[in-house]
Amino acid sequence: MAASFLDTPIEYLKGIGPQRAEVLKSELGLFLFRDLLTHYPFRYVDRTKFQSVREVSEDLPYVQLRGVIESLTTVGVKRGQRLVAVFRDSSGTIDLVWFQGHKWMADKLKTQTEYIVFGKPTSFNGRYNLAHPEIELAGTVDMKLRSAFQSVYSSTEKLKSKGLDSEGLRKLIRQLISQIPPNAIEENLSEELLSDFKLLPKMEAMKQIHFPDSNSLLQKAEYRLKFEELFFIQLKLLRLHHINVKTVPGAVFSKVGDSFNDFYNKHLPFQLTGAQKRVVKEIRTDMGSGHQMNRLLQGDVGSGKTLVAVLSMLLAIDNGFQSCLMAPTEILANQHFVTIRELLGPMGTKIALLTGSSTTKERKLIHTQLESGEIKILIGTHALIEDKVKFQNLGLVVIDEQHRFGVAQRAKLRDKGKVPPHILIMTATPIPRTLAMTFYGDLDTSVIDEMPPGRKPIRTSHYMETQRLRMLGFMKEQIALGRQIYVVYPLIKESEKLDLQNLQKGYDDLVKEFPQPQYQISIVHGKLSSEQKDFEMQRFVKGETQIMVATTVIEVGVNVPNASVMVIESAERFGLSQLHQLRGRVGRGADQSYCILMTSYKLGADSRTRMETMVRTTDGFEISEVDLKLRGPGDIEGTQQSGVLDLKIADLVRDGQIIQLARTAAQTILNEDPELNLEKNKDLHKGLIQREKTRPDWAKVG
Ligand code: ADP
Ligand code: MG
């Protein structure tokens, strides 16, 4: 009985007929009482205070005025017709304007009568006005009943035409709250949580969030509801993690054998960094546990993730298993193939490359050799997950730069082994810690937080167009020192044609500035065939060309240690994480490296912040925090599909601290009671099930 009240369709609420119900559903997705109740206010306004007309400015989100209407005039013709009321208080006058329903308002309003008006000021022809303000006869208003925290709800034009503006919605919600039977809103957090975190009970929080009695109760209500929302996400993710770890069997990599040892002792080109050692150990322990590994490996560009992948794959070989490594682009797959073949070649390990450009003949051979178990390591692009590709005994899947792979594609990989293969996801796209906790909250994480020794921090400068000559001079100096240079142009779909023209023009200008035969310049962009791209890349890799003009195809993964200058053209058009990725292409050798951000003279505030951030720091995590603040979590790559952004009240940017608390709380509870069977946790269990019922998408996280 109790639960069914909240599940009542909204048309059963007094004041909502079939028509209003229809728009509430189509415009706001509100179907049930519970949906209306969680249509939270997006801000609160103080209705106890008045402003004077003289104080009105467009910077104020709203004003409340008290005064008299001096005159009422209908002006304009046809659709432009409107009612203008000149409203005066002791400090001056302002126009009140009605476009819709102006005839009705003209009849209703009286001059020389005192009113209270409330609305958003805008300016028109140098005069302030309030369009469609709320207006009441001053004599009928009891100010003692006015709230200093009146809720404001988001609405739409369609809703407004049905009388459901913020005010209309507030009335409905007040009506609904007054009808809630005792205990209809069940507490879904445990007593323990309520007292440990001093949280308001659910019903109280619901009332206070819509109709706060004081600022402090409003804060408490917000805190309680945010905590609840984030807590259940974390509980869900950590249970998923628990289920993975405890119940999904995985290949047991119990021993460290000849392949690993040989490589480690004889062929390792350099000492592992402390961070690499630690991470390899974490992976080894995980893969030896008998359960499937699901691990995220985060490490800034150039931190040496490839080597960690190689060592993990050698462990697979030592335990009789095959591995594959999946890269987002052919160029990157190629480069991984070359690097890994060089590393493992001396030991005779059989490695193969499978991409979209592999010929039918090559494919056939690879398929046969995979099924016979001859190939130990397969490297490739998404061609790897085609159904035709069958392994004899796949034990480990490494995914580089996972944000380009969808959840479904990853799931497909899991079915490729006899037991689900271990999964290692590598990413250099820095994400703030609190976000990672939510987006990858069901994965174990390892972090490489140390760069290989001898790296000098890249020096970054921001040049305006007027300083181009200086930049060209600098390029000449560096080339004279034997270095190589990237010059990168933006290329986005919407302006592809123009972008390609810019790239071509940039190339032509450079050819004039750096004439043959003294200088050689490569050019690479997405419109070239993969053979052409490969040919040009190889010329640069071998040092035959000094300058590589390119679009962002070089963004991910390319490794040319001798390239020490990265020039980014129209840098204001790139996002921060992209700029950071691009800059990571240099600084891989022993030489001092440089990044030059070229922009036009006029920059918006956000662009300026991006340039300043790049110049100030090379720390990927710091950059990601700035990025998050500038763009909001919705735009961070790969997060759109995850469903966790469908938050009703919590904010992943501002509520990082609550995320941390909620995760720790969820972890503590699951450590003691993984199945949530204890009596004291039964509300949590119910709450979790309830949430999954109402949030179908949410299960896809991670
Ligand atoms: P990323 O983490 O961006 O994938 P890579 O694996 O491509 O980084 O490594 C970047 C460069 O650093 C490569 O040239 C690699 O050979 C080198 N490198 C990796 N680990 C070490 C180390 N421990 N000491 C010195 N150089 C290293
Ligand atoms: Mg890499």
XYZ file of C-alpha atoms and ligand atoms in Angstrom:
730
model
C 0.000 0.000 0.000
C 2.653 2.437 1.056
C 4.822 2.096 -2.019
C 1.890 2.321 -4.357
C 1.154 5.934 -3.451
C 4.386 7.152 -5.022
C 3.759 4.973 -8.051
C 0.416 6.639 -8.752
C 0.250 8.148 -12.274
C 0.383 11.947 -12.078
C -3.013 12.439 -13.719
C -4.543 11.328 -10.435
C -3.284 14.417 -8.644
C -5.917 17.103 -8.220
C -5.139 19.913 -10.626
C -3.589 17.658 -13.277
C -5.988 16.592 -15.981
C -5.143 14.427 -19.003
C -3.826 17.448 -20.941
C -1.429 18.653 -18.286
C -0.381 15.059 -17.618
C 0.514 14.724 -21.289
C 2.857 17.737 -21.276
C 4.385 16.816 -17.919
C 5.277 13.459 -19.426
C 6.528 14.698 -22.772
C 8.332 17.824 -21.543
C 9.795 16.760 -18.215
C 9.471 12.982 -18.197
C 7.252 13.075 -15.121
C 4.949 10.045 -15.081
C 4.372 9.152 -11.447
C 3.955 10.961 -8.159
C 7.505 9.985 -7.328
C 8.802 11.744 -10.447
C 7.047 14.976 -9.573
C 8.422 14.781 -6.068
C 11.968 14.486 -7.387
C 11.550 17.382 -9.787
C 13.719 19.406 -7.447
C 13.931 23.198 -7.479
C 16.969 24.547 -9.278
C 17.166 27.632 -7.097
C 15.442 29.568 -4.352
C 14.379 33.170 -4.210
C 13.855 35.435 -1.246
C 10.260 36.625 -1.307
C 10.463 38.475 2.013
C 12.564 41.338 0.666
C 11.820 44.152 -1.754
C 14.117 45.950 -4.153
C 13.515 49.519 -5.250
C 13.060 50.383 -8.913
C 16.324 52.286 -8.864
C 18.217 49.126 -7.819
C 16.944 47.124 -10.799
C 19.693 45.874 -13.075
C 20.039 43.066 -15.556
C 22.578 41.431 -13.291
C 19.829 40.530 -10.835
C 18.196 37.182 -11.569
C 14.889 38.508 -10.244
C 13.449 41.481 -8.352
C 10.444 41.989 -6.112
C 8.943 45.492 -6.179
C 6.127 47.229 -4.375
C 4.355 50.199 -5.962
C 1.411 51.433 -8.015
C 0.490 51.170 -11.661
C 0.348 54.676 -13.116
C -0.928 53.882 -16.569
C -1.975 50.934 -18.728
C -1.536 51.097 -22.502
C -1.999 48.549 -25.240
C 0.585 49.134 -27.964
C 1.598 47.498 -31.246
C -0.494 45.572 -33.742
C -1.338 41.912 -34.380
C 1.238 39.550 -32.960
C 3.332 42.443 -31.666
C 0.457 43.718 -29.592
C 1.201 43.989 -25.896
C 0.102 45.605 -22.688
C 2.541 48.024 -21.060
C 1.992 49.110 -17.466
C 4.119 51.920 -16.043
C 4.888 50.924 -12.504
C 6.149 53.454 -9.926
C 7.660 53.260 -6.480
C 9.279 56.073 -4.489
C 12.524 55.707 -6.474
C 11.314 55.684 -10.086
C 9.385 53.834 -12.783
C 9.756 50.607 -14.727
C 7.624 48.962 -17.437
C 5.664 45.784 -16.868
C 4.916 44.049 -20.170
C 2.490 41.319 -21.218
C 2.422 39.784 -24.692
C 0.206 36.758 -24.105
C -3.154 37.179 -22.452
C -2.721 40.937 -22.477
C -6.422 41.624 -23.023
C -7.300 39.668 -19.944
C -4.596 41.434 -17.908
C -5.769 44.844 -19.147
C -9.223 44.113 -17.740
C -7.907 42.770 -14.481
C -5.331 45.401 -13.537
C -6.289 48.760 -12.004
C -4.318 51.992 -12.027
C -3.488 53.875 -8.838
C -3.619 50.617 -6.899
C -0.764 49.097 -4.934
C 0.714 45.844 -6.240
C 3.577 43.522 -5.466
C 5.386 42.368 -8.614
C 8.083 39.780 -9.075
C 10.088 38.930 -12.162
C 13.290 38.937 -14.134
C 14.534 42.347 -15.295
C 15.595 42.806 -18.908
C 16.396 45.981 -20.742
C 14.755 47.111 -23.968
C 15.473 50.389 -25.776
C 17.462 51.582 -22.802
C 14.613 51.005 -20.346
C 14.259 48.197 -17.849
C 11.159 46.095 -17.904
C 9.678 42.981 -16.365
C 7.959 40.747 -18.894
C 5.122 38.592 -17.593
C 5.856 39.275 -13.932
C 3.993 37.603 -11.106
C 1.638 40.282 -9.821
C -0.616 40.449 -6.732
C -2.697 43.117 -5.038
C -0.536 44.295 -2.146
C -3.543 44.341 0.167
C -4.119 40.595 -0.256
C -0.595 39.488 0.552
C 0.356 38.340 4.031
C 4.110 38.925 4.121
C 4.465 36.800 7.236
C 3.636 33.765 5.116
C 6.299 34.630 2.556
C 9.361 32.422 2.323
C 12.904 33.623 2.178
C 13.589 30.437 0.209
C 10.854 30.086 -2.315
C 11.562 27.236 -4.679
C 11.954 27.878 -8.394
C 11.340 25.038 -10.856
C 12.489 24.585 -14.395
C 9.673 24.656 -16.880
C 9.231 24.948 -20.652
C 7.189 27.085 -23.045
C 4.729 24.260 -23.583
C 4.240 23.765 -19.874
C 3.817 27.474 -19.315
C 1.025 27.563 -21.907
C -0.792 25.046 -19.700
C -0.301 27.211 -16.634
C 2.642 25.147 -15.431
C 5.320 27.749 -14.941
C 7.469 27.591 -11.829
C 4.570 28.889 -9.763
C 2.150 26.334 -11.234
C 4.558 23.480 -10.586
C 5.137 24.672 -7.039
C 1.396 24.551 -6.388
C 1.180 20.983 -7.694
C 4.079 19.851 -5.573
C 2.632 21.536 -2.487
C -0.623 19.758 -3.156
C 1.148 16.432 -3.562
C 3.185 16.806 -0.383
C 0.115 17.680 1.633
C -1.503 14.432 0.499
C 1.313 12.028 1.235
C 0.008 9.448 3.721
C 2.161 8.740 6.780
C 5.042 6.396 5.917
C 4.407 6.567 2.193
C 7.930 7.880 1.717
C 9.994 5.124 3.215
C 13.399 5.739 4.628
C 15.938 4.051 2.347
C 19.079 4.754 4.346
C 19.968 2.788 7.471
C 19.721 4.193 10.990
C 23.474 3.905 11.180
C 24.034 6.113 8.143
C 21.477 8.645 9.299
C 23.179 9.053 12.639
C 26.786 8.745 11.421
C 26.339 11.446 8.811
C 23.676 13.423 10.690
C 21.259 13.109 7.795
C 17.668 14.311 7.743
C 15.068 11.562 7.427
C 13.856 11.134 3.865
C 10.356 12.566 4.318
C 11.663 15.610 6.109
C 14.300 16.154 3.423
C 11.636 15.945 0.715
C 9.506 18.577 2.391
C 12.414 20.870 3.114
C 13.899 20.700 -0.366
C 10.663 22.010 -1.854
C 9.493 24.233 0.999
C 12.424 25.060 3.242
C 11.697 26.472 6.678
C 15.163 27.954 7.002
C 18.463 28.118 5.244
C 20.005 25.557 7.534
C 17.207 23.052 6.910
C 17.537 23.644 3.191
C 21.259 22.882 3.377
C 20.561 19.739 5.367
C 17.897 18.587 2.945
C 20.223 19.110 -0.005
C 23.021 17.277 1.721
C 20.813 14.338 2.625
C 19.429 13.952 -0.893
C 22.816 14.332 -2.557
C 24.352 11.847 -0.200
C 21.575 9.372 -0.862
C 21.912 9.712 -4.621
C 25.682 9.297 -4.641
C 25.623 6.584 -1.991
C 23.378 4.292 -4.011
C 25.545 4.775 -7.091
C 28.591 3.768 -5.106
C 26.806 0.881 -3.422
C 25.760 -0.399 -6.807
C 29.228 -0.039 -8.330
C 30.999 -1.621 -5.406
C 28.602 -4.538 -5.360
C 29.213 -5.007 -9.076
C 32.890 -4.956 -8.339
C 32.416 -7.440 -5.536
C 30.460 -9.763 -7.807
C 33.206 -9.541 -10.463
C 35.943 -10.213 -8.003
C 34.257 -12.963 -6.056
C 32.137 -14.816 -8.549
C 33.417 -14.462 -12.129
C 36.132 -17.073 -12.566
C 39.288 -16.063 -14.378
C 42.314 -17.810 -15.754
C 44.787 -18.392 -12.966
C 48.186 -16.962 -13.817
C 49.962 -18.636 -10.964
C 53.554 -18.571 -12.063
C 56.207 -16.250 -13.310
C 58.058 -18.213 -15.967
C 60.774 -18.067 -18.600
C 59.221 -15.482 -20.880
C 58.767 -12.933 -18.155
C 62.084 -13.641 -16.485
C 64.106 -13.723 -19.690
C 62.691 -10.452 -20.810
C 62.986 -8.825 -17.443
C 66.565 -9.904 -16.892
C 68.011 -9.767 -20.397
C 65.968 -7.587 -22.705
C 64.428 -4.837 -20.632
C 65.775 -1.654 -22.273
C 65.740 0.310 -19.037
C 65.004 0.082 -15.349
C 61.316 0.123 -14.528
C 60.178 3.160 -12.601
C 58.915 2.564 -9.085
C 55.376 3.199 -10.261
C 55.688 0.685 -13.097
C 56.984 -1.949 -10.669
C 54.134 -1.348 -8.248
C 51.529 -1.527 -10.990
C 52.964 -4.728 -12.482
C 52.757 -6.257 -9.028
C 49.129 -5.205 -8.617
C 48.290 -6.758 -11.957
C 50.192 -9.954 -11.166
C 48.395 -10.427 -7.874
C 45.080 -9.773 -9.531
C 45.644 -12.213 -12.383
C 46.767 -14.897 -9.989
C 43.666 -14.687 -7.818
C 41.500 -17.080 -9.824
C 39.002 -14.362 -10.610
C 38.667 -12.194 -13.637
C 40.699 -9.005 -13.495
C 38.926 -5.773 -14.463
C 41.523 -3.131 -14.050
C 41.904 0.433 -15.195
C 45.478 1.614 -15.649
C 45.770 5.367 -15.562
C 49.007 7.069 -16.428
C 49.838 10.316 -18.089
C 51.065 10.367 -21.688
C 54.620 9.092 -21.771
C 54.483 7.439 -18.363
C 55.291 4.024 -19.841
C 52.059 2.071 -19.928
C 53.098 0.007 -22.948
C 55.837 -1.715 -20.997
C 53.385 -2.636 -18.261
C 51.115 -4.159 -20.912
C 54.040 -6.123 -22.356
C 55.028 -7.544 -18.982
C 51.416 -8.539 -18.308
C 51.219 -10.288 -21.665
C 54.410 -12.181 -20.901
C 52.795 -13.453 -17.710
C 49.926 -14.739 -19.822
C 52.382 -16.609 -22.073
C 54.133 -18.120 -19.061
C 50.817 -19.547 -17.961
C 49.887 -20.943 -21.345
C 47.582 -18.180 -22.504
C 47.347 -15.846 -25.491
C 46.868 -12.078 -25.215
C 45.589 -9.337 -27.415
C 46.102 -5.620 -27.413
C 43.485 -3.393 -28.932
C 44.225 0.161 -30.072
C 41.818 2.843 -31.235
C 43.535 3.652 -34.562
C 45.543 1.804 -37.178
C 48.497 4.109 -36.747
C 48.618 3.349 -33.077
C 48.107 -0.385 -33.587
C 50.976 -0.317 -36.061
C 53.202 1.505 -33.690
C 52.429 -0.870 -30.830
C 53.174 -3.764 -33.156
C 56.548 -2.341 -34.155
C 57.487 -1.437 -30.562
C 56.483 -4.767 -29.098
C 58.071 -6.775 -31.887
C 61.295 -4.912 -31.254
C 61.097 -5.604 -27.532
C 60.164 -9.282 -27.760
C 61.705 -10.124 -31.130
C 64.957 -11.409 -29.667
C 63.015 -13.984 -27.645
C 61.180 -15.279 -30.717
C 57.699 -14.627 -29.372
C 55.141 -14.894 -32.163
C 53.307 -11.596 -32.549
C 50.754 -10.643 -35.216
C 49.032 -7.490 -36.385
C 45.396 -7.436 -37.469
C 43.761 -4.232 -38.681
C 41.194 -3.075 -41.187
C 43.877 -3.042 -43.862
C 45.035 -6.617 -43.385
C 44.483 -8.565 -46.616
C 42.179 -11.552 -46.784
C 45.199 -13.796 -47.109
C 46.859 -12.308 -44.043
C 43.644 -12.634 -42.110
C 43.209 -16.283 -43.000
C 46.716 -17.058 -41.842
C 46.224 -15.138 -38.612
C 42.943 -16.936 -37.903
C 44.595 -20.310 -38.364
C 47.597 -19.446 -36.252
C 45.422 -18.029 -33.509
C 43.322 -21.140 -33.305
C 46.366 -23.366 -33.252
C 47.842 -21.268 -30.493
C 50.939 -20.369 -32.485
C 50.371 -16.631 -32.194
C 50.948 -15.559 -28.616
C 50.178 -11.883 -28.915
C 47.715 -10.310 -31.326
C 47.762 -6.558 -31.806
C 45.127 -4.656 -33.696
C 42.192 -2.330 -33.973
C 38.548 -3.158 -33.473
C 39.004 -5.790 -36.207
C 40.083 -7.908 -33.236
C 36.602 -8.268 -31.898
C 35.022 -9.550 -35.088
C 33.301 -12.848 -34.517
C 35.572 -14.625 -36.989
C 38.586 -14.028 -34.794
C 38.880 -17.066 -32.540
C 41.642 -17.719 -30.082
C 42.832 -21.060 -28.843
C 43.171 -19.814 -25.322
C 42.754 -16.106 -24.743
C 43.734 -15.087 -21.232
C 44.313 -11.332 -21.302
C 42.876 -8.414 -23.222
C 44.659 -5.082 -23.074
C 42.694 -2.083 -24.294
C 44.594 1.112 -24.991
C 42.736 4.410 -24.734
C 39.434 2.812 -23.869
C 37.300 5.914 -24.150
C 36.984 5.211 -27.839
C 35.479 1.809 -27.176
C 31.885 1.428 -26.113
C 30.690 -0.670 -23.221
C 29.158 -3.193 -25.613
C 32.438 -3.711 -27.449
C 34.217 -4.416 -24.218
C 31.532 -6.884 -23.244
C 32.055 -8.678 -26.543
C 35.707 -9.159 -25.719
C 34.815 -10.842 -22.469
C 33.222 -13.711 -24.383
C 36.313 -14.486 -26.405
C 37.981 -16.855 -23.985
C 36.939 -20.196 -22.480
C 36.928 -18.437 -19.158
C 36.460 -14.655 -19.305
C 39.888 -13.177 -20.077
C 41.479 -10.679 -17.743
C 40.895 -7.117 -18.848
C 43.368 -4.277 -18.564
C 42.158 -0.902 -19.746
C 44.852 1.715 -20.246
C 44.088 5.384 -20.445
C 46.062 8.596 -20.559
C 43.000 10.764 -20.603
C 43.193 12.185 -17.159
C 39.970 12.259 -15.260
C 39.531 13.855 -11.862
C 39.606 11.358 -9.067
C 36.047 11.831 -7.957
C 34.789 11.358 -11.492
C 36.846 8.222 -11.905
C 35.226 6.910 -8.748
C 31.897 7.167 -10.462
C 32.653 6.299 -14.076
C 35.030 3.476 -13.354
C 33.790 2.766 -9.873
C 33.365 -0.952 -10.542
C 36.911 -1.394 -11.795
C 40.088 -1.735 -9.805
C 42.487 1.027 -10.629
C 46.224 1.308 -10.886
C 47.962 4.597 -11.387
C 51.409 5.314 -12.828
C 52.183 8.558 -11.101
C 55.849 8.823 -11.979
C 57.590 9.641 -15.241
C 60.629 7.733 -16.505
C 63.825 9.383 -15.250
C 65.593 12.115 -17.187
C 62.481 13.682 -18.631
C 62.639 17.438 -18.606
C 59.281 19.135 -18.148
C 58.067 20.482 -21.479
C 58.245 24.269 -21.757
C 55.019 25.699 -23.035
C 54.495 29.162 -24.518
C 51.455 30.905 -25.833
C 52.050 32.988 -28.986
C 49.620 35.259 -30.750
C 49.452 35.465 -34.538
C 51.608 38.611 -34.416
C 54.495 36.559 -33.038
C 54.520 34.065 -35.914
C 57.926 35.206 -37.205
C 59.450 34.564 -33.818
C 57.926 31.114 -33.828
C 59.360 30.331 -37.292
C 62.768 31.512 -36.132
C 62.570 29.211 -33.162
C 61.645 26.274 -35.406
C 64.748 26.941 -37.536
C 66.979 26.994 -34.464
C 65.609 23.692 -33.241
C 65.958 22.018 -36.631
C 69.549 23.269 -36.774
C 70.069 21.415 -33.488
C 68.839 18.253 -35.213
C 65.384 18.136 -33.665
C 62.057 17.359 -35.307
C 58.840 19.325 -35.084
C 55.120 18.650 -35.167
C 52.753 21.314 -36.470
C 49.173 20.369 -35.685
C 45.986 21.817 -37.130
C 42.461 21.344 -35.797
C 40.096 19.322 -37.902
C 36.494 18.933 -36.958
C 33.674 17.471 -38.964
C 31.512 20.591 -39.035
C 34.177 22.682 -40.717
C 36.172 19.918 -42.334
C 36.549 21.546 -45.745
C 37.791 24.836 -44.366
C 40.037 23.077 -41.879
C 41.671 21.053 -44.636
C 42.231 24.251 -46.603
C 43.917 25.807 -43.587
C 46.077 22.761 -43.182
C 47.070 22.828 -46.841
C 47.781 26.545 -46.685
C 49.821 26.103 -43.511
C 51.788 23.382 -45.276
C 52.375 25.543 -48.373
C 53.561 28.444 -46.214
C 55.956 26.184 -44.355
C 57.356 24.775 -47.596
C 58.173 28.356 -48.654
C 59.741 29.111 -45.307
C 61.630 25.793 -45.143
C 62.649 25.107 -48.778
C 63.846 21.790 -50.154
C 66.290 20.186 -50.318
C 67.602 21.559 -47.061
C 64.306 20.803 -45.351
C 61.764 17.997 -45.781
C 58.192 18.215 -44.581
C 55.648 15.413 -44.064
C 51.924 15.931 -44.123
C 49.346 13.588 -42.588
C 45.603 13.924 -42.282
C 42.506 11.774 -42.159
C 41.770 12.099 -45.865
C 44.885 10.177 -46.879
C 44.761 6.432 -47.437
C 46.347 4.401 -44.701
C 49.304 3.534 -46.971
C 49.942 7.218 -47.591
C 49.619 8.021 -43.908
C 51.905 5.210 -43.011
C 54.474 6.246 -45.611
C 54.541 9.832 -44.352
C 54.642 8.752 -40.700
C 57.520 6.421 -41.412
C 59.510 9.183 -43.101
C 59.146 11.257 -39.970
C 59.835 8.368 -37.610
C 63.046 7.576 -39.517
C 64.118 11.204 -39.330
C 63.972 11.783 -43.088
C 61.641 14.732 -42.581
C 62.115 17.455 -40.004
C 58.585 18.754 -39.833
C 55.346 16.849 -39.600
C 52.257 18.865 -40.494
C 49.224 16.993 -39.280
C 45.707 17.007 -37.977
C 44.904 15.289 -34.729
C 45.474 11.847 -36.249
C 48.725 11.987 -34.336
C 46.891 12.693 -31.117
C 47.119 9.305 -29.597
C 50.175 7.243 -29.033
C 52.749 8.192 -31.674
C 56.225 7.907 -30.265
C 59.135 9.765 -31.876
C 61.687 10.556 -29.153
C 63.646 12.945 -31.381
C 60.610 15.177 -31.925
C 60.968 17.923 -29.382
C 58.732 20.749 -30.551
C 54.959 20.698 -30.768
C 53.356 23.664 -32.477
C 49.578 23.722 -32.124
C 47.835 26.017 -34.600
C 44.493 27.618 -33.654
C 45.059 26.191 -30.202
C 41.938 27.947 -28.915
C 39.867 25.460 -30.878
C 41.144 22.464 -28.939
C 39.846 21.244 -25.612
C 42.229 21.039 -22.675
C 42.551 17.286 -22.601
C 43.280 17.267 -26.320
C 45.951 19.941 -25.919
C 47.480 17.925 -23.133
C 47.459 14.764 -25.240
C 49.077 16.567 -28.148
C 51.755 18.075 -25.987
C 52.514 14.590 -24.683
C 53.810 13.669 -28.156
C 57.017 15.552 -27.356
C 59.269 15.378 -24.337
C 59.957 11.679 -24.838
C 63.688 11.942 -25.373
C 66.466 13.478 -23.347
C 66.322 16.899 -25.031
C 64.496 19.904 -23.671
C 61.125 19.937 -25.403
C 58.780 22.781 -26.234
C 55.121 23.279 -26.922
C 53.933 26.415 -28.694
C 50.277 27.321 -28.624
C 49.405 29.624 -31.520
C 46.159 31.516 -31.213
C 44.461 34.492 -32.746
C 44.600 37.788 -30.916
C 41.052 37.826 -29.629
C 40.332 35.119 -27.112
C 37.258 34.364 -25.029
C 37.604 33.946 -21.280
C 37.488 30.138 -21.435
C 40.103 29.964 -24.179
C 42.372 32.218 -22.179
C 41.984 29.979 -19.128
C 42.855 26.957 -21.259
C 46.035 28.580 -22.607
C 47.076 29.803 -19.167
C 46.508 26.365 -17.682
C 48.642 24.719 -20.362
C 51.442 27.211 -19.831
C 51.290 26.844 -16.055
C 51.264 23.073 -15.598
C 52.041 19.723 -17.189
C 50.161 17.769 -14.543
C 47.389 15.864 -16.298
C 45.240 15.625 -13.206
C 45.407 19.326 -12.512
C 44.513 19.981 -16.132
C 41.575 17.618 -15.896
C 40.237 19.472 -12.871
C 40.301 22.759 -14.772
C 38.726 21.051 -17.769
C 35.942 19.712 -15.626
C 35.237 23.145 -14.208
C 35.179 24.728 -17.652
C 33.100 22.149 -19.410
C 31.131 20.251 -16.815
C 31.168 16.453 -16.650
C 28.793 16.037 -19.591
C 31.489 16.896 -22.057
C 34.297 14.847 -20.640
C 35.018 12.248 -23.267
C 33.331 8.911 -22.881
C 31.070 9.892 -20.046
C 27.914 10.636 -22.001
C 26.978 7.021 -22.460
C 27.549 6.037 -18.888
C 24.180 7.083 -17.539
C 25.540 8.342 -14.235
C 25.036 11.870 -15.416
C 21.350 11.424 -14.987
C 21.676 12.818 -11.504
C 18.675 14.527 -9.957
C 20.424 16.650 -7.397
C 24.080 15.818 -6.892
C 26.713 17.543 -8.992
C 29.804 15.579 -9.895
C 31.899 18.725 -10.081
C 30.894 20.392 -6.853
C 30.073 17.394 -4.722
C 33.370 15.575 -4.955
C 33.667 15.459 -1.207
C 30.273 13.819 -0.785
C 31.201 11.259 -3.466
C 34.253 10.344 -1.437
C 32.252 10.052 1.802
C 29.505 8.051 0.125
C 32.000 5.656 -1.424
C 33.800 5.069 1.850
C 30.487 4.522 3.620
C 29.327 2.046 0.970
C 32.650 0.224 1.121
C 32.506 -0.083 4.913
C 29.005 -1.515 4.788
C 29.854 -4.029 2.049
C 32.998 -5.146 3.844
C 30.879 -6.226 6.778
C 27.820 -7.353 4.850
C 28.562 -7.974 1.149
C 25.122 -9.372 0.367
C 23.296 -6.758 2.452
C 21.612 -9.542 4.416
C 21.896 -8.046 7.887
C 18.710 -6.758 9.467
C 20.167 -3.276 9.892
C 20.907 -3.043 6.171
C 17.578 -4.248 4.897
C 16.417 -0.729 4.013
C 19.546 -0.252 1.937
C 18.907 -3.470 0.088
C 15.359 -2.400 -0.624
C 16.541 1.052 -1.635
C 19.013 -0.435 -4.087
C 16.381 -2.615 -5.708
C 13.945 0.282 -5.853
C 16.511 2.474 -7.579
C 17.280 -0.165 -10.158
C 13.609 -0.470 -10.931
C 13.252 3.232 -11.551
C 16.603 3.693 -13.277
C 17.036 1.039 -15.921
C 20.003 2.680 -17.683
C 21.976 3.065 -14.608
C 23.093 -0.549 -14.491
C 25.320 -0.007 -17.524
C 27.856 2.079 -15.662
C 31.460 1.146 -16.266
P 52.338 5.865 -22.607
O 52.083 5.663 -21.162
O 51.968 7.230 -23.064
O 51.733 4.779 -23.455
P 54.770 4.746 -23.566
O 54.532 3.390 -23.072
O 54.591 4.996 -25.022
O 53.899 5.793 -22.756
O 56.205 5.189 -23.101
C 56.743 6.445 -23.435
C 58.233 6.372 -23.680
O 58.910 6.143 -22.457
C 58.650 5.245 -24.595
O 59.633 5.729 -25.460
C 59.186 4.201 -23.669
O 60.149 3.400 -24.303
C 59.792 5.028 -22.569
N 59.840 4.369 -21.255
C 58.869 3.618 -20.703
N 59.232 3.178 -19.470
C 60.481 3.680 -19.246
C 61.404 3.590 -18.142
N 61.104 2.904 -17.047
N 62.558 4.253 -18.267
C 62.851 4.966 -19.383
N 62.037 5.086 -20.442
C 60.856 4.455 -20.388
Mg 50.461 4.620 -25.009
